[in-house]
Amino acid sequence: ALWISLEEHQDALELIMSKYRKQMLQIMQGRKGEDAEPVLKVHQANSVEIESQIDRICEMGEVMRKAIQVDDDQFFKVREKLAQLELENKELRELLSISKESFEVGREDLPDS
């Protein structure tokens, strides 16, 4: 009796599931045409927005590259000027030391009064 009851239950469940699958297939086929259009429009709108954002990001990247180039150029100019000033300072110190030496030599040559 249990075996027969189980088979009847399985048959009823299989009938219910086949009807459910058939109805779901009909619903999905009926909706495919209707649902695809709004989803496609939303997808296209999102694609346009994403492309716009990518373009803006690329423009910002280009601006940042130019700013980096300007900063690098400015850095090298400052570095070159600093090296030039250091060399000039060194040469002036050498001239000053030569001048001091010659002044001291000149004082030693003078007779004491």
mmCIF file of C-alpha atoms in Angstrom:
data_model
loop_
_atom_site.group_PDB
_atom_site.id
_atom_site.type_symbol
_atom_site.label_atom_id
_atom_site.label_comp_id
_atom_site.label_asym_id
_atom_site.label_seq_id
_atom_site.Cartn_x
_atom_site.Cartn_y
_atom_site.Cartn_z
ATOM 1 C CA ALA A 1 0.000 0.000 0.000
ATOM 2 C CA LEU A 2 2.879 2.348 0.795
ATOM 3 C CA TRP A 3 4.558 1.495 -2.499
ATOM 4 C CA ILE A 4 1.404 2.262 -4.487
ATOM 5 C CA SER A 5 0.858 5.485 -2.537
ATOM 6 C CA LEU A 6 4.446 6.556 -3.259
ATOM 7 C CA GLU A 7 4.050 5.851 -6.975
ATOM 8 C CA GLU A 8 0.778 7.814 -7.090
ATOM 9 C CA HIS A 9 2.464 10.699 -5.282
ATOM 10 C CA GLN A 10 5.399 10.678 -7.723
ATOM 11 C CA ASP A 11 3.043 10.554 -10.706
ATOM 12 C CA ALA A 12 1.039 13.489 -9.354
ATOM 13 C CA LEU A 13 4.249 15.433 -8.688
ATOM 14 C CA GLU A 14 5.526 14.682 -12.191
ATOM 15 C CA LEU A 15 2.223 15.882 -13.704
ATOM 16 C CA ILE A 16 2.339 19.087 -11.657
ATOM 17 C CA MET A 17 5.983 19.712 -12.616
ATOM 18 C CA SER A 18 5.342 19.089 -16.339
ATOM 19 C CA LYS A 19 2.441 21.563 -16.285
ATOM 20 C CA TYR A 20 4.641 24.040 -14.399
ATOM 21 C CA ARG A 21 7.484 23.679 -16.939
ATOM 22 C CA LYS A 22 5.043 24.072 -19.853
ATOM 23 C CA GLN A 23 3.548 27.247 -18.372
ATOM 24 C CA MET A 24 6.997 28.694 -17.548
ATOM 25 C CA LEU A 25 8.149 27.989 -21.119
ATOM 26 C CA GLN A 26 5.089 29.779 -22.499
ATOM 27 C CA ILE A 27 5.620 32.720 -20.150
ATOM 28 C CA MET A 28 9.305 32.977 -21.036
ATOM 29 C CA GLN A 29 8.602 32.823 -24.785
ATOM 30 C CA GLY A 30 5.889 35.452 -24.455
ATOM 31 C CA ARG A 31 8.089 37.728 -22.374
ATOM 32 C CA LYS A 32 11.269 37.385 -24.396
ATOM 33 C CA GLY A 33 10.155 39.867 -27.029
ATOM 34 C CA GLU A 34 8.646 42.254 -24.507
ATOM 35 C CA ASP A 35 11.403 42.110 -21.881
ATOM 36 C CA ALA A 36 14.325 42.254 -24.254
ATOM 37 C CA GLU A 37 13.498 45.733 -25.580
ATOM 38 C CA PRO A 38 13.655 47.702 -22.276
ATOM 39 C CA VAL A 39 16.696 45.772 -21.128
ATOM 40 C CA LEU A 40 18.437 46.477 -24.430
ATOM 41 C CA LYS A 41 17.637 50.194 -24.170
ATOM 42 C CA VAL A 42 18.951 50.354 -20.611
ATOM 43 C CA HIS A 43 22.069 48.449 -21.647
ATOM 44 C CA GLN A 44 22.678 50.835 -24.559
ATOM 45 C CA ALA A 45 22.185 53.873 -22.294
ATOM 46 C CA ASN A 46 24.625 52.419 -19.783
ATOM 47 C CA SER A 47 27.117 51.693 -22.555
ATOM 48 C CA VAL A 48 26.940 55.293 -23.783
ATOM 49 C CA GLU A 49 27.421 56.574 -20.230
ATOM 50 C CA ILE A 50 30.363 54.241 -19.623
ATOM 51 C CA GLU A 51 31.984 55.298 -22.915
ATOM 52 C CA SER A 52 31.549 58.940 -21.905
ATOM 53 C CA GLN A 53 33.168 58.268 -18.537
ATOM 54 C CA ILE A 54 36.036 56.382 -20.189
ATOM 55 C CA ASP A 55 36.601 59.340 -22.532
ATOM 56 C CA ARG A 56 36.653 61.746 -19.570
ATOM 57 C CA ILE A 57 39.086 59.499 -17.714
ATOM 58 C CA CYS A 58 41.366 59.381 -20.766
ATOM 59 C CA GLU A 59 41.237 63.182 -21.049
ATOM 60 C CA MET A 60 42.107 63.534 -17.361
ATOM 61 C CA GLY A 61 44.969 61.076 -17.819
ATOM 62 C CA GLU A 62 46.323 63.142 -20.718
ATOM 63 C CA VAL A 63 46.086 66.329 -18.642
ATOM 64 C CA MET A 64 47.910 64.580 -15.787
ATOM 65 C CA ARG A 65 50.637 63.389 -18.194
ATOM 66 C CA LYS A 66 51.122 66.950 -19.441
ATOM 67 C CA ALA A 67 51.236 68.265 -15.860
ATOM 68 C CA ILE A 68 53.858 65.667 -14.968
ATOM 69 C CA GLN A 69 55.915 66.656 -18.022
ATOM 70 C CA VAL A 70 55.711 70.339 -17.040
ATOM 71 C CA ASP A 71 56.705 69.476 -13.459
ATOM 72 C CA ASP A 72 59.629 67.381 -14.701
ATOM 73 C CA ASP A 73 60.783 70.173 -17.001
ATOM 74 C CA GLN A 74 60.528 72.687 -14.143
ATOM 75 C CA PHE A 75 62.412 70.330 -11.824
ATOM 76 C CA PHE A 76 65.259 69.917 -14.316
ATOM 77 C CA LYS A 77 65.440 73.695 -14.855
ATOM 78 C CA VAL A 78 65.641 74.281 -11.099
ATOM 79 C CA ARG A 79 68.233 71.541 -10.745
ATOM 80 C CA GLU A 80 70.318 73.017 -13.582
ATOM 81 C CA LYS A 81 70.080 76.515 -12.068
ATOM 82 C CA LEU A 82 71.112 75.151 -8.657
ATOM 83 C CA ALA A 83 74.147 73.421 -10.152
ATOM 84 C CA GLN A 84 75.034 76.621 -11.995
ATOM 85 C CA LEU A 85 74.745 78.680 -8.776
ATOM 86 C CA GLU A 86 76.816 76.158 -6.825
ATOM 87 C CA LEU A 87 79.575 76.334 -9.453
ATOM 88 C CA GLU A 88 79.422 80.130 -9.458
ATOM 89 C CA ASN A 89 79.568 80.169 -5.646
ATOM 90 C CA LYS A 90 82.598 77.881 -5.674
ATOM 91 C CA GLU A 91 84.387 80.084 -8.214
ATOM 92 C CA LEU A 92 83.577 83.241 -6.241
ATOM 93 C CA ARG A 93 84.904 81.665 -3.038
ATOM 94 C CA GLU A 94 88.107 80.758 -4.864
ATOM 95 C CA LEU A 95 88.445 84.359 -6.098
ATOM 96 C CA LEU A 96 87.759 85.621 -2.587
ATOM 97 C CA SER A 97 90.410 83.334 -1.082
ATOM 98 C CA ILE A 98 92.930 84.445 -3.751
ATOM 99 C CA SER A 99 92.080 88.068 -2.993
ATOM 100 C CA LYS A 100 92.534 87.516 0.765
ATOM 101 C CA GLU A 101 95.854 85.765 0.185
ATOM 102 C CA SER A 102 97.167 88.562 -2.008
ATOM 103 C CA PHE A 103 95.993 91.168 0.486
ATOM 104 C CA GLU A 104 97.774 89.352 3.326
ATOM 105 C CA VAL A 105 100.932 88.985 1.233
ATOM 106 C CA GLY A 106 100.771 92.696 0.440
ATOM 107 C CA ARG A 107 100.527 93.574 4.148
ATOM 108 C CA GLU A 108 103.479 91.386 5.008
ATOM 109 C CA ASP A 109 105.601 93.196 2.389
ATOM 110 C CA LEU A 110 104.886 96.598 3.931
ATOM 111 C CA PRO A 111 107.487 97.809 6.420
ATOM 112 C CA ASP A 112 106.398 98.027 10.015
ATOM 113 C CA SER A 113 106.166 101.547 11.281
#
